[in-house]
Tab-separated table of C-alpha atoms in Angstrom:
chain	number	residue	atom	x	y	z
A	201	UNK	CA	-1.935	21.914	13.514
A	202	UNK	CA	-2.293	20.950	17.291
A	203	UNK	CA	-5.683	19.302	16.883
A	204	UNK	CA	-4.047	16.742	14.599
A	205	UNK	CA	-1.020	16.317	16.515
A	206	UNK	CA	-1.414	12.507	17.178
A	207	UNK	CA	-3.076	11.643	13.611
A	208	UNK	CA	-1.603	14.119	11.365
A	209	UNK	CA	1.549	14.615	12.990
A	210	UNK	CA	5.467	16.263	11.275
A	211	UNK	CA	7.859	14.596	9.473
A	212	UNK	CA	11.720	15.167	10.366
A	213	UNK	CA	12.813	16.325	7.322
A	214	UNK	CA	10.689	19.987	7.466
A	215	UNK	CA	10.144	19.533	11.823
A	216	UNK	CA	14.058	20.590	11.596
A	217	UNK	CA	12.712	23.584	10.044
A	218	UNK	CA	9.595	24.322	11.115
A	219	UNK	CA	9.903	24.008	14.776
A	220	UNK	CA	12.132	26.228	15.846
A	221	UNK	CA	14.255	23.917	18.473
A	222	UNK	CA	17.595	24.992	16.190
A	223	UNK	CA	16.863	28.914	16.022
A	224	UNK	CA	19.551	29.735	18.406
A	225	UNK	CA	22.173	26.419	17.770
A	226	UNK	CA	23.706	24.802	14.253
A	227	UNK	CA	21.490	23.052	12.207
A	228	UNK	CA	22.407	19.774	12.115
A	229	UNK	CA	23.815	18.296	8.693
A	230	UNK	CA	20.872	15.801	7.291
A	231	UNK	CA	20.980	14.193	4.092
A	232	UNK	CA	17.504	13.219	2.801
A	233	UNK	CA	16.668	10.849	-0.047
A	234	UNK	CA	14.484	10.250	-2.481
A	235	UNK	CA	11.686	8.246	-0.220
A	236	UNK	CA	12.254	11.666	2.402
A	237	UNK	CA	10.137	13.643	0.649
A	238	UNK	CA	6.046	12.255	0.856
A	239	UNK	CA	3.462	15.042	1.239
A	240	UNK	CA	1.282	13.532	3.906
A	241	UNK	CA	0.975	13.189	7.358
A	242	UNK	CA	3.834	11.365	9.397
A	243	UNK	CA	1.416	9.721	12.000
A	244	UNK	CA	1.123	6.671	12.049
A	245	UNK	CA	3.705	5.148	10.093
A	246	UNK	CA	1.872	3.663	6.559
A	247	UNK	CA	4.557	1.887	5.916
A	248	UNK	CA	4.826	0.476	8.835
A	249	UNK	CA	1.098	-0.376	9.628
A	250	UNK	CA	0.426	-1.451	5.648
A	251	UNK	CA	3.578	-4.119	6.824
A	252	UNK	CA	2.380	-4.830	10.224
A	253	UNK	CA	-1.155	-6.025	8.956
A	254	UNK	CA	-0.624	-7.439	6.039
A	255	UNK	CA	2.740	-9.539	7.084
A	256	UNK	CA	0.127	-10.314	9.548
A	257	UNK	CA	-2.063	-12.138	7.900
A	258	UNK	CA	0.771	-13.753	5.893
A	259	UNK	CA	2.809	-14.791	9.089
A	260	UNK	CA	-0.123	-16.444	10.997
A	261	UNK	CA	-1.053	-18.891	7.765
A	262	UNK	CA	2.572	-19.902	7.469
A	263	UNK	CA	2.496	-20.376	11.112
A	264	UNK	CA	-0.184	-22.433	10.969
A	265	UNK	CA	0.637	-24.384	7.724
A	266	UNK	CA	4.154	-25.802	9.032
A	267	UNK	CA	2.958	-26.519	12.514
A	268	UNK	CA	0.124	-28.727	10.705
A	269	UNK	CA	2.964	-30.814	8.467
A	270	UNK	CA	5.394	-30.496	11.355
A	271	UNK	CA	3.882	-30.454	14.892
A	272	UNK	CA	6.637	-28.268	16.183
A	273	UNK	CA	6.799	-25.297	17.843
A	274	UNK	CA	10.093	-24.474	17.328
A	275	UNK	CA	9.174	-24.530	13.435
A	276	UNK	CA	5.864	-22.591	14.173
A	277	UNK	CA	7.689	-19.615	15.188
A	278	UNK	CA	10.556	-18.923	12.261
A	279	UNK	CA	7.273	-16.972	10.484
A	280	UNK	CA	6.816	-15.122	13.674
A	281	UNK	CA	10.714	-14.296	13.966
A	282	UNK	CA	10.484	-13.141	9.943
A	283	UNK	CA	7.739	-11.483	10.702
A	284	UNK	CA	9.597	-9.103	13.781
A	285	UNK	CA	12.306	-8.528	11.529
A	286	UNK	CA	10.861	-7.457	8.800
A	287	UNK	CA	9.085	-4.668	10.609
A	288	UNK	CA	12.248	-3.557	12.573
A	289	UNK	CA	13.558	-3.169	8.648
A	290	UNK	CA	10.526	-0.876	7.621
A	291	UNK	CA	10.653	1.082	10.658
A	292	UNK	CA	14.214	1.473	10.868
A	293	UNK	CA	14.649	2.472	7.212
A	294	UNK	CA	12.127	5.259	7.412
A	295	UNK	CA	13.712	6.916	10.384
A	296	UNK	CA	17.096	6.954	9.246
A	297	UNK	CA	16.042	8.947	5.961
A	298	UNK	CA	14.268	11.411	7.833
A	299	UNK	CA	10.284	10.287	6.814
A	300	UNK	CA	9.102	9.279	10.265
A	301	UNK	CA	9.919	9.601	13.903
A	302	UNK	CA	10.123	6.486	16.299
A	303	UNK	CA	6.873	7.173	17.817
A	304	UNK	CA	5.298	7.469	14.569
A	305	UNK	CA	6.719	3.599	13.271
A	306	UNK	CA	6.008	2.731	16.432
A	307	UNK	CA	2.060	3.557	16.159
A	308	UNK	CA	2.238	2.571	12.639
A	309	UNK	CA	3.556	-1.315	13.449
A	310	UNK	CA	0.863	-1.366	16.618
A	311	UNK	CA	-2.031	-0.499	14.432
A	312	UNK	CA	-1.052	-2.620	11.635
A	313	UNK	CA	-0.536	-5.614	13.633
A	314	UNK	CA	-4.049	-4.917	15.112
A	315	UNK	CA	-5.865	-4.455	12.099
A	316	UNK	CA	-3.794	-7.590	10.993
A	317	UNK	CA	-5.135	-9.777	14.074
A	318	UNK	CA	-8.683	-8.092	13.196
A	319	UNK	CA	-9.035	-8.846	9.966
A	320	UNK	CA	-7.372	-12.087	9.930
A	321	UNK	CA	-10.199	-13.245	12.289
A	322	UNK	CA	-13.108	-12.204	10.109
A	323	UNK	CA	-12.072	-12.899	6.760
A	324	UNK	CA	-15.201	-11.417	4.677
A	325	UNK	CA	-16.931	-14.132	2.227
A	326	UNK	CA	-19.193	-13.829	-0.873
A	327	UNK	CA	-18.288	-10.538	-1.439
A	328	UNK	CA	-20.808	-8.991	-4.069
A	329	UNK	CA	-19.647	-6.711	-6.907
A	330	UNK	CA	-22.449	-3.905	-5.269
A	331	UNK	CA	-20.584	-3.838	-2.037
A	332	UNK	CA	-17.296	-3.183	-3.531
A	333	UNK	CA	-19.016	-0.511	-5.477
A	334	UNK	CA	-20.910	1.160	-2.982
A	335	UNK	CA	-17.651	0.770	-0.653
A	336	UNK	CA	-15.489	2.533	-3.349
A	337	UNK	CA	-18.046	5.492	-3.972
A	338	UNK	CA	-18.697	6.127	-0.408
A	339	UNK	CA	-14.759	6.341	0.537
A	340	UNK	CA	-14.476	8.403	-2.358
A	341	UNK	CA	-17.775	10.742	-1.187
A	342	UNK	CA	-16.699	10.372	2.427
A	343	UNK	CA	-13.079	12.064	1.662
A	344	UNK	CA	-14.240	14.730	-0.475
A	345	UNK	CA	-17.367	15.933	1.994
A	346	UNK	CA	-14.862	16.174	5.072
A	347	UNK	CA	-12.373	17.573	2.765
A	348	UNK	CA	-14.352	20.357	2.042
A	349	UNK	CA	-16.268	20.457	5.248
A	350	UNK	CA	-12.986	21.119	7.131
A	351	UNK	CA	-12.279	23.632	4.249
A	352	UNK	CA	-15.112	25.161	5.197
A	353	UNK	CA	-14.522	25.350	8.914
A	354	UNK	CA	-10.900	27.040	8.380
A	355	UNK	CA	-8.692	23.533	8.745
A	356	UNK	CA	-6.116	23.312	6.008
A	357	UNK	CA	-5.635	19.402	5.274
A	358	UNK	CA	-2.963	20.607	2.895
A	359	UNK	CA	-0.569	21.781	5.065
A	360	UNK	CA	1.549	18.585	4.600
A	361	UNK	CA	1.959	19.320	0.772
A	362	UNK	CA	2.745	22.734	1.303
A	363	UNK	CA	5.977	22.221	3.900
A	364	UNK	CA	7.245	18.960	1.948
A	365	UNK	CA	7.261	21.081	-0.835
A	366	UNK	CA	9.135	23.537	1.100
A	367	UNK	CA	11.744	21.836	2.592
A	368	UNK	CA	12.244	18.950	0.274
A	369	UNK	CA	15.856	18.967	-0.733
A	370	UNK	CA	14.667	18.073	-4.694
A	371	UNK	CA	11.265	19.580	-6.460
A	372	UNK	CA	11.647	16.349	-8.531
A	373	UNK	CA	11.502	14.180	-5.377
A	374	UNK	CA	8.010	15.789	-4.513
A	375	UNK	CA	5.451	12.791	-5.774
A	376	UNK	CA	1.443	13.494	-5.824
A	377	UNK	CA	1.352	9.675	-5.301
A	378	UNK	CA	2.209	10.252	-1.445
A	379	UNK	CA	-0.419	12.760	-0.999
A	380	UNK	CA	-3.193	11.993	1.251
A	381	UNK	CA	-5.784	11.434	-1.424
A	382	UNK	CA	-3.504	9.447	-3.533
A	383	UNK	CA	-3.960	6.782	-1.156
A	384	UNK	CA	-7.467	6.883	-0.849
A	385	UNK	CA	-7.563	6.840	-4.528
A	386	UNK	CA	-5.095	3.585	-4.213
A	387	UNK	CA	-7.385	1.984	-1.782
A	388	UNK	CA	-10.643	3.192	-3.751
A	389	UNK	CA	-9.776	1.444	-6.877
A	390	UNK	CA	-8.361	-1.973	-5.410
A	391	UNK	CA	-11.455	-2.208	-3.774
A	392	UNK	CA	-13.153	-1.543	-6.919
A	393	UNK	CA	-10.519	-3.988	-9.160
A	394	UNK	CA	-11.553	-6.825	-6.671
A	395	UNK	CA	-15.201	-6.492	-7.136
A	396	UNK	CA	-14.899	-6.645	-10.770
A	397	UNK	CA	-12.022	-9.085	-10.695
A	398	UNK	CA	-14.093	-11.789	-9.090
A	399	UNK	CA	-17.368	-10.916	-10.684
A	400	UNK	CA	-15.663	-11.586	-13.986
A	401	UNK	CA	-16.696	-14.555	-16.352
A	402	UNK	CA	-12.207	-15.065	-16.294
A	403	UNK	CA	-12.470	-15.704	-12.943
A	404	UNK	CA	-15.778	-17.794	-12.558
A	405	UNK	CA	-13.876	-20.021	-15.003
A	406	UNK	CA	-10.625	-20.499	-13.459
A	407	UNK	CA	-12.339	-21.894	-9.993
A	408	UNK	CA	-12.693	-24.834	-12.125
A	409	UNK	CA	-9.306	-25.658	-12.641
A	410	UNK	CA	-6.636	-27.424	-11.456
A	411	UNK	CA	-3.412	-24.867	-10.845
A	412	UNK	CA	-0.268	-26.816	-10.297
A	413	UNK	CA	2.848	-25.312	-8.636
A	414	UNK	CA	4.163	-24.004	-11.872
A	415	UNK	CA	1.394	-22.405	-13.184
A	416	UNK	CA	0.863	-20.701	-10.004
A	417	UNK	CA	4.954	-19.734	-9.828
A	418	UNK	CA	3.990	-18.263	-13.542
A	419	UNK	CA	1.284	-16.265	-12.470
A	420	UNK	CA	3.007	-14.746	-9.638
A	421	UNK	CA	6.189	-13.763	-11.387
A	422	UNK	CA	3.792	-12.833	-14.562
A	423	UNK	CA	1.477	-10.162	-12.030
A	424	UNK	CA	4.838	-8.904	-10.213
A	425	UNK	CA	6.498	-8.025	-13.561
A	426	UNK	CA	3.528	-6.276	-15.313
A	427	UNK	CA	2.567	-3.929	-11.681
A	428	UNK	CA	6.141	-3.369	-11.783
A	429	UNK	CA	6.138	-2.202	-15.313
A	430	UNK	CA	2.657	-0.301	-14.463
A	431	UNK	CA	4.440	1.778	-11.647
A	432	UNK	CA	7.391	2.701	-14.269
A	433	UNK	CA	4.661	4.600	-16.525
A	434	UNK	CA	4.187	8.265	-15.457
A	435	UNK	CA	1.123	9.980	-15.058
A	436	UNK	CA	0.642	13.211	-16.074
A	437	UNK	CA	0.977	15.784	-13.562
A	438	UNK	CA	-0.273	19.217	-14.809
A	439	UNK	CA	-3.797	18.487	-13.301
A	440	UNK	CA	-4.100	16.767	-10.068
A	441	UNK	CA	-7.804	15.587	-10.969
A	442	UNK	CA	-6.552	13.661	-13.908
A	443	UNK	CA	-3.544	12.641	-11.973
A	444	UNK	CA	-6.154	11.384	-9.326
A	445	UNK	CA	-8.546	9.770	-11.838
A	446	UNK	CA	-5.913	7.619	-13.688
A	447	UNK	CA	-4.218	6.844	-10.203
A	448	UNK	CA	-7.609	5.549	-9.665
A	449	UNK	CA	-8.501	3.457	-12.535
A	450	UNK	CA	-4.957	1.904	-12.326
A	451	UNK	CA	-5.008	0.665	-9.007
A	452	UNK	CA	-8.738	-0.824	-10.036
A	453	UNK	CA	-6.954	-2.234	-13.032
A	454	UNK	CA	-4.825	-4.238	-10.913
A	455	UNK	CA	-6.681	-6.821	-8.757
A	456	UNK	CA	-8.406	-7.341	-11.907
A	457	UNK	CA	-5.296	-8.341	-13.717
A	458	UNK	CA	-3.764	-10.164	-10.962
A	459	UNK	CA	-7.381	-12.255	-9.567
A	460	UNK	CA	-8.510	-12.985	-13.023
A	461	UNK	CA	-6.871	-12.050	-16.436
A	462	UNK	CA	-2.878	-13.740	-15.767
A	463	UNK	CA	-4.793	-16.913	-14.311
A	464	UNK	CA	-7.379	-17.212	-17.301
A	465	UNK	CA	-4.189	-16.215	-20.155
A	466	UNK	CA	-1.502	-18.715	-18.415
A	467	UNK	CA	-4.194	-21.875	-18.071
A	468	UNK	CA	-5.443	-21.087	-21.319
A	469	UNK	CA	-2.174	-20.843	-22.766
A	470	UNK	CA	-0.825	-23.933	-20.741
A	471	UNK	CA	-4.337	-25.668	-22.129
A	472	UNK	CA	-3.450	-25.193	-25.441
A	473	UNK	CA	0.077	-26.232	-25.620
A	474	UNK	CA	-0.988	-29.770	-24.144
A	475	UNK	CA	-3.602	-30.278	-26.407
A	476	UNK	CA	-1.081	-29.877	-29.647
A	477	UNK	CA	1.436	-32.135	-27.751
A	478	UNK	CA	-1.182	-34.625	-27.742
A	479	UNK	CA	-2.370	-34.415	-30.990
């Protein structure tokens, strides 16, 4: 495990256990929860970073946007102050139940807010329905090569899995969908879903349409109810490639849902109604 100390490092919740520091003194009295127990790495923080970068992104536009109607400064920074204490939230919240240390949010937020600044500077444009494609089969590829190339040379990239499931205080709390792959898998298919999603004849259709206020307020409350009833639907569990398959073709489902489908259903349906009030 050395080798991977600064990527790959412990989480508190089995580093209590596993290292040895309370052999010879009283364990300390820890309650974990039901976020405690993920299966992969604790460094860097993905919650933290996945915040960091995409709040990002987020905070800079607002920035921008109320400076431009407002020409204050004072104004221009209440996104940046959100944006601070939101990520003292994340970070806080995973050390107290035990899934991170400081260091480990610490990295997380850093490299988030890096890839954020990144990113945010070169936005990528015209993106073809090949390169999401070839993106999504060569992460895919990529992960299972090293995978097994590193299984090859003796390194166990399981080891995660196999002390979460040791010292997680519930078996039930244990979730595939924190494993390592899961969130390649995650990442795989979104990249996949937004390919698709704005390849689709939905979404070539909607650019030419006006989208007022409320039928964008619909669409966003339509997308976050439907992922939210997508997440409540297990997946089955007795065979990790199937569990890994569907976790993939779900999180491809969604851009596609969000980008192009909800838009094309809500205008339509919106068209529809306005045309039998005026008849």
């Amino acid at each position: 495990m050395i080798p991977f100390g600064l990527l790959m490092g412990e989480r508190p919740f089995w580093w209590i256990h596993e290292s040895g520091v309370y052999s010879e003194q009283p364990m300390p009295k820890l309650k974990q929860f039901f976020s405690s127990c993920e299966t992969g790495p604790g460094s860097p923080s993905g919650h933290a970073m996945i915040t960091g970068a995409t709040w990002w992104v987020m905070m800079t536009s607002l920035s921008t946007f109320i400076y431009n109607r407002t020409r204050s400064s004072l104004a221009k920074n209440i996104p940046v102050v959100l944006y601070i204490i939101m990520l003292l939230g994340v970070g806080i919240s995973r050390i107290f139940i035990l899934a991170h240390f400081p260091h480990q949010v610490l990295a997380g937020i850093v490299t988030g807010a890096i890839l954020g600044f990144l990113l945010g500077r070169h936005v990528p444009e015209n993106i073809k329905l090949i390169h999401c494609v070839a993106t999504s089969i060569g992460l895919l590829l990529s992960a299972v090569c090293l995978y097994w190339g590193l299984h090859y040379l003796g390194v166990n990239l399981s080891w995660t899995i196999f002390l979460a499931t040791k010292w997680c205080a519930k078996p039930e709390w244990i979730r595939l969908d924190t494993a390592p792959f899961s969130s390649l898998s995650r990442d795989a298919g979104a990249i996949l879903g937004l390919g698709l999603g704005l390849s689709s004849p939905m979404y070539a259709s909607t650019q030419g349409w006006k989208m007022t206020w409320k039928l964008k307020t619909t669409c966003i409350v339509l997308s976050v109810l439907i992922i939210e009833i997508m997440n409540q639907v297990p997946l089955p569990k007795y065979s990790n490639i199937l569990f890994y398959v569907l976790f993939y073709l779900k999180n491809a489902f969604v851009p596609i849902l969000v980008i192009a489908i909800i838009p094309w259903l809500v205008h339509s349906i919106f068209v529809i109604q306005q045309s039998r009030k005026q008849q």
